[in-house]
Amino acid sequence: MSANAFNGSDAAVHGHQYRRILPEEQTENPFVKLIPDQQIAVIPSFELESGVVLHDIPVAYKTYGTLSPKGDNAMVICHALTGSADVGDWWGPLLGGPGDGEKGARAFDMSRFFVVCVNSLGSPYGSASPVTAKDGDAANEHYGPEFPLTTIRDDVNIFKLLLDDLGVKQIATVIGGSMGGMLVLEFAYFGKDYVRSIIPIATSARYSAWGISWGEAQRQSIYSDPKYDDGYYTFDDPPTTGLGAARMSALLTYRSRDSFETRFGRNIPDPSRRQNINGSIRPGTPGSEHFTIHNEGHRNVGSPRLGKSGDMSGSVESLPSPMEPTVT
């Protein structure tokens, strides 16, 4: 499955206002090569909501399918915080054709829609970010921590410039989850004459105080890594320990309590051995006992240990845990 994108600098040939560069031309960014078959448009200048003006801004994107003669069949897919323009990488099963006798139709039907996914600002996968060169000039240093703060509205406004350049006149639908869902909600401000429908998933219209506090805790995890060096670290020696801690913290916010309990909750495989006249049976070996303590805590301390022959030695009575059902 390949993207129907334009190669190199044929902007003039295809009637584009913005020139194109190949990913390999972004030599300062080692991460751009991780995304196959993407294209990069270069926008001469763009003013952020903060008032900062960026120059020669690379904007990475991928397209699938064909734009209709009226330019009204675009499906814009917005990636989440750590995603890229490669829809096939994270929503691959949804991307395809109308289906046949063996395969069902796909939601992102490339025979009906001109599917477009644009890489957000600040992402390392091709668009302007801390790992791209200042003002798009490879002779300059990376932006690094000097890259300006950007907003959801900045992303959507620059996406709109690219969509205009691709010839999109009307969007059939915009879909995205998490941060991508925030982009979807922002697209709605263009009105129904431009965006016919939106599909926001697992998102919100604003970041709550709870969400902001989690984000700050994750940032502090990164800052606390000595290798962070106020953001002036090298690609060869990044603050991976701090980033790992931040990611662990973030993962706790991606699922609910019930979800964690369902997937990782403590349980005893054999319910018939949960209770007996002498209390719960302890594991027969130190190794299995350590495993049980790890998963069950010390609720069975004082219970008889199961011997090799299956007999219970040392009939020390223990009170049942309040977490255990009581046999009457």
PDB file of N, CA and C in Angstrom, residues 195-243:
ATOM      1  N   VAL A 195     -16.049  21.639   6.218  1.00  0.00           N
ATOM      2  CA  VAL A 195     -15.932  20.330   6.881  1.00  0.00           C
ATOM      3  C   VAL A 195     -17.335  19.759   7.062  1.00  0.00           C
ATOM      4  N   ARG A 196     -17.628  18.659   6.336  1.00  0.00           N
ATOM      5  CA  ARG A 196     -18.985  18.122   6.372  1.00  0.00           C
ATOM      6  C   ARG A 196     -19.267  17.324   7.640  1.00  0.00           C
ATOM      7  N   SER A 197     -18.241  16.664   8.188  1.00  0.00           N
ATOM      8  CA  SER A 197     -18.464  15.888   9.410  1.00  0.00           C
ATOM      9  C   SER A 197     -17.150  15.735  10.160  1.00  0.00           C
ATOM     10  N   ILE A 198     -17.256  15.486  11.457  1.00  0.00           N
ATOM     11  CA  ILE A 198     -16.078  15.263  12.291  1.00  0.00           C
ATOM     12  C   ILE A 198     -16.287  14.007  13.130  1.00  0.00           C
ATOM     13  N   ILE A 199     -15.173  13.303  13.427  1.00  0.00           N
ATOM     14  CA  ILE A 199     -15.226  12.096  14.256  1.00  0.00           C
ATOM     15  C   ILE A 199     -14.120  12.203  15.301  1.00  0.00           C
ATOM     16  N   PRO A 200     -14.386  12.910  16.402  1.00  0.00           N
ATOM     17  CA  PRO A 200     -13.383  12.987  17.483  1.00  0.00           C
ATOM     18  C   PRO A 200     -13.482  11.764  18.384  1.00  0.00           C
ATOM     19  N   ILE A 201     -12.341  11.179  18.738  1.00  0.00           N
ATOM     20  CA  ILE A 201     -12.311   9.951  19.538  1.00  0.00           C
ATOM     21  C   ILE A 201     -11.455  10.159  20.790  1.00  0.00           C
ATOM     22  N   ALA A 202     -11.973   9.773  21.943  1.00  0.00           N
ATOM     23  CA  ALA A 202     -11.212   9.790  23.198  1.00  0.00           C
ATOM     24  C   ALA A 202     -10.474  11.111  23.378  1.00  0.00           C
ATOM     25  N   THR A 203     -11.211  12.196  23.373  1.00  0.00           N
ATOM     26  CA  THR A 203     -10.575  13.513  23.409  1.00  0.00           C
ATOM     27  C   THR A 203     -11.414  14.486  24.216  1.00  0.00           C
ATOM     28  N   SER A 204     -11.011  15.733  24.221  1.00  0.00           N
ATOM     29  CA  SER A 204     -11.750  16.772  24.938  1.00  0.00           C
ATOM     30  C   SER A 204     -11.500  18.111  24.256  1.00  0.00           C
ATOM     31  N   ALA A 205     -12.372  19.049  24.536  1.00  0.00           N
ATOM     32  CA  ALA A 205     -12.239  20.372  23.928  1.00  0.00           C
ATOM     33  C   ALA A 205     -11.186  21.222  24.632  1.00  0.00           C
ATOM     34  N   ARG A 206     -10.862  20.859  25.844  1.00  0.00           N
ATOM     35  CA  ARG A 206      -9.815  21.583  26.565  1.00  0.00           C
ATOM     36  C   ARG A 206      -9.115  20.625  27.514  1.00  0.00           C
ATOM     37  N   TYR A 207      -7.903  20.988  27.869  1.00  0.00           N
ATOM     38  CA  TYR A 207      -7.117  20.162  28.780  1.00  0.00           C
ATOM     39  C   TYR A 207      -7.532  20.494  30.211  1.00  0.00           C
ATOM     40  N   SER A 208      -7.911  19.489  30.972  1.00  0.00           N
ATOM     41  CA  SER A 208      -8.349  19.714  32.347  1.00  0.00           C
ATOM     42  C   SER A 208      -7.154  19.957  33.265  1.00  0.00           C
ATOM     43  N   ALA A 209      -7.440  20.463  34.450  1.00  0.00           N
ATOM     44  CA  ALA A 209      -6.378  20.657  35.444  1.00  0.00           C
ATOM     45  C   ALA A 209      -5.723  19.323  35.793  1.00  0.00           C
ATOM     46  N   TRP A 210      -6.531  18.256  35.814  1.00  0.00           N
ATOM     47  CA  TRP A 210      -6.010  16.914  36.088  1.00  0.00           C
ATOM     48  C   TRP A 210      -5.026  16.505  34.994  1.00  0.00           C
ATOM     49  N   GLY A 211      -5.394  16.735  33.742  1.00  0.00           N
ATOM     50  CA  GLY A 211      -4.522  16.392  32.633  1.00  0.00           C
ATOM     51  C   GLY A 211      -3.242  17.211  32.633  1.00  0.00           C
ATOM     52  N   ILE A 212      -3.374  18.494  32.954  1.00  0.00           N
ATOM     53  CA  ILE A 212      -2.199  19.368  33.003  1.00  0.00           C
ATOM     54  C   ILE A 212      -1.229  18.901  34.082  1.00  0.00           C
ATOM     55  N   SER A 213      -1.774  18.457  35.214  1.00  0.00           N
ATOM     56  CA  SER A 213      -0.900  18.007  36.302  1.00  0.00           C
ATOM     57  C   SER A 213      -0.151  16.734  35.898  1.00  0.00           C
ATOM     58  N   TRP A 214      -0.817  15.818  35.209  1.00  0.00           N
ATOM     59  CA  TRP A 214      -0.139  14.624  34.721  1.00  0.00           C
ATOM     60  C   TRP A 214       0.961  14.999  33.732  1.00  0.00           C
ATOM     61  N   GLY A 215       0.661  15.935  32.832  1.00  0.00           N
ATOM     62  CA  GLY A 215       1.659  16.367  31.861  1.00  0.00           C
ATOM     63  C   GLY A 215       2.872  16.984  32.524  1.00  0.00           C
ATOM     64  N   GLU A 216       2.639  17.776  33.552  1.00  0.00           N
ATOM     65  CA  GLU A 216       3.763  18.411  34.255  1.00  0.00           C
ATOM     66  C   GLU A 216       4.610  17.367  34.980  1.00  0.00           C
ATOM     67  N   ALA A 217       3.952  16.363  35.565  1.00  0.00           N
ATOM     68  CA  ALA A 217       4.705  15.293  36.238  1.00  0.00           C
ATOM     69  C   ALA A 217       5.589  14.547  35.236  1.00  0.00           C
ATOM     70  N   GLN A 218       5.076  14.353  34.036  1.00  0.00           N
ATOM     71  CA  GLN A 218       5.864  13.676  33.003  1.00  0.00           C
ATOM     72  C   GLN A 218       7.039  14.547  32.550  1.00  0.00           C
ATOM     73  N   ARG A 219       6.809  15.832  32.400  1.00  0.00           N
ATOM     74  CA  ARG A 219       7.909  16.730  32.018  1.00  0.00           C
ATOM     75  C   ARG A 219       8.993  16.751  33.094  1.00  0.00           C
ATOM     76  N   GLN A 220       8.570  16.781  34.344  1.00  0.00           N
ATOM     77  CA  GLN A 220       9.559  16.804  35.422  1.00  0.00           C
ATOM     78  C   GLN A 220      10.383  15.518  35.450  1.00  0.00           C
ATOM     79  N   SER A 221       9.773  14.400  35.034  1.00  0.00           N
ATOM     80  CA  SER A 221      10.523  13.150  34.936  1.00  0.00           C
ATOM     81  C   SER A 221      11.669  13.295  33.943  1.00  0.00           C
ATOM     82  N   ILE A 222      11.399  13.962  32.837  1.00  0.00           N
ATOM     83  CA  ILE A 222      12.430  14.163  31.820  1.00  0.00           C
ATOM     84  C   ILE A 222      13.468  15.169  32.296  1.00  0.00           C
ATOM     85  N   TYR A 223      12.982  16.261  32.889  1.00  0.00           N
ATOM     86  CA  TYR A 223      13.915  17.291  33.365  1.00  0.00           C
ATOM     87  C   TYR A 223      14.884  16.735  34.407  1.00  0.00           C
ATOM     88  N   SER A 224      14.419  15.777  35.201  1.00  0.00           N
ATOM     89  CA  SER A 224      15.250  15.262  36.294  1.00  0.00           C
ATOM     90  C   SER A 224      16.391  14.373  35.817  1.00  0.00           C
ATOM     91  N   ASP A 225      16.337  13.950  34.559  1.00  0.00           N
ATOM     92  CA  ASP A 225      17.430  13.147  34.012  1.00  0.00           C
ATOM     93  C   ASP A 225      18.615  14.070  33.737  1.00  0.00           C
ATOM     94  N   PRO A 226      19.780  13.835  34.353  1.00  0.00           N
ATOM     95  CA  PRO A 226      20.941  14.715  34.138  1.00  0.00           C
ATOM     96  C   PRO A 226      21.315  14.875  32.664  1.00  0.00           C
ATOM     97  N   LYS A 227      20.982  13.878  31.862  1.00  0.00           N
ATOM     98  CA  LYS A 227      21.326  13.955  30.445  1.00  0.00           C
ATOM     99  C   LYS A 227      20.439  14.928  29.674  1.00  0.00           C
ATOM    100  N   TYR A 228      19.355  15.384  30.311  1.00  0.00           N
ATOM    101  CA  TYR A 228      18.479  16.336  29.624  1.00  0.00           C
ATOM    102  C   TYR A 228      19.213  17.632  29.292  1.00  0.00           C
ATOM    103  N   ASP A 229      20.020  18.124  30.232  1.00  0.00           N
ATOM    104  CA  ASP A 229      20.886  19.274  29.995  1.00  0.00           C
ATOM    105  C   ASP A 229      20.122  20.474  29.444  1.00  0.00           C
ATOM    106  N   ASP A 230      18.981  20.771  30.070  1.00  0.00           N
ATOM    107  CA  ASP A 230      18.148  21.906  29.658  1.00  0.00           C
ATOM    108  C   ASP A 230      17.716  21.822  28.196  1.00  0.00           C
ATOM    109  N   GLY A 231      17.683  20.619  27.667  1.00  0.00           N
ATOM    110  CA  GLY A 231      17.231  20.430  26.297  1.00  0.00           C
ATOM    111  C   GLY A 231      18.335  20.417  25.260  1.00  0.00           C
ATOM    112  N   TYR A 232      19.551  20.708  25.671  1.00  0.00           N
ATOM    113  CA  TYR A 232      20.668  20.768  24.714  1.00  0.00           C
ATOM    114  C   TYR A 232      21.437  19.445  24.685  1.00  0.00           C
ATOM    115  N   TYR A 233      20.735  18.349  24.657  1.00  0.00           N
ATOM    116  CA  TYR A 233      21.378  17.045  24.607  1.00  0.00           C
ATOM    117  C   TYR A 233      21.599  16.642  23.145  1.00  0.00           C
ATOM    118  N   THR A 234      22.387  15.609  22.934  1.00  0.00           N
ATOM    119  CA  THR A 234      22.684  15.146  21.585  1.00  0.00           C
ATOM    120  C   THR A 234      21.857  13.915  21.242  1.00  0.00           C
ATOM    121  N   PHE A 235      21.748  13.622  19.962  1.00  0.00           N
ATOM    122  CA  PHE A 235      21.026  12.426  19.541  1.00  0.00           C
ATOM    123  C   PHE A 235      21.714  11.159  20.030  1.00  0.00           C
ATOM    124  N   ASP A 236      23.014  11.228  20.220  1.00  0.00           N
ATOM    125  CA  ASP A 236      23.776  10.048  20.625  1.00  0.00           C
ATOM    126  C   ASP A 236      23.634   9.723  22.109  1.00  0.00           C
ATOM    127  N   ASP A 237      23.210  10.700  22.912  1.00  0.00           N
ATOM    128  CA  ASP A 237      23.128  10.479  24.359  1.00  0.00           C
ATOM    129  C   ASP A 237      21.899  11.179  24.938  1.00  0.00           C
ATOM    130  N   PRO A 238      20.709  10.752  24.541  1.00  0.00           N
ATOM    131  CA  PRO A 238      19.478  11.413  24.995  1.00  0.00           C
ATOM    132  C   PRO A 238      19.095  11.014  26.418  1.00  0.00           C
ATOM    133  N   PRO A 239      18.189  11.738  27.041  1.00  0.00           N
ATOM    134  CA  PRO A 239      17.750  11.422  28.412  1.00  0.00           C
ATOM    135  C   PRO A 239      16.730  10.283  28.419  1.00  0.00           C
ATOM    136  N   THR A 240      17.168   9.092  28.056  1.00  0.00           N
ATOM    137  CA  THR A 240      16.238   7.973  27.912  1.00  0.00           C
ATOM    138  C   THR A 240      15.627   7.521  29.239  1.00  0.00           C
ATOM    139  N   THR A 241      16.383   7.642  30.324  1.00  0.00           N
ATOM    140  CA  THR A 241      15.846   7.234  31.626  1.00  0.00           C
ATOM    141  C   THR A 241      14.678   8.121  32.025  1.00  0.00           C
ATOM    142  N   GLY A 242      14.849   9.422  31.880  1.00  0.00           N
ATOM    143  CA  GLY A 242      13.771  10.345  32.206  1.00  0.00           C
ATOM    144  C   GLY A 242      12.580  10.171  31.290  1.00  0.00           C
ATOM    145  N   LEU A 243      12.851   9.938  30.012  1.00  0.00           N
ATOM    146  CA  LEU A 243      11.768   9.736  29.055  1.00  0.00           C
ATOM    147  C   LEU A 243      11.019   8.446  29.358  1.00  0.00           C
TER     148      LEU A 243
END
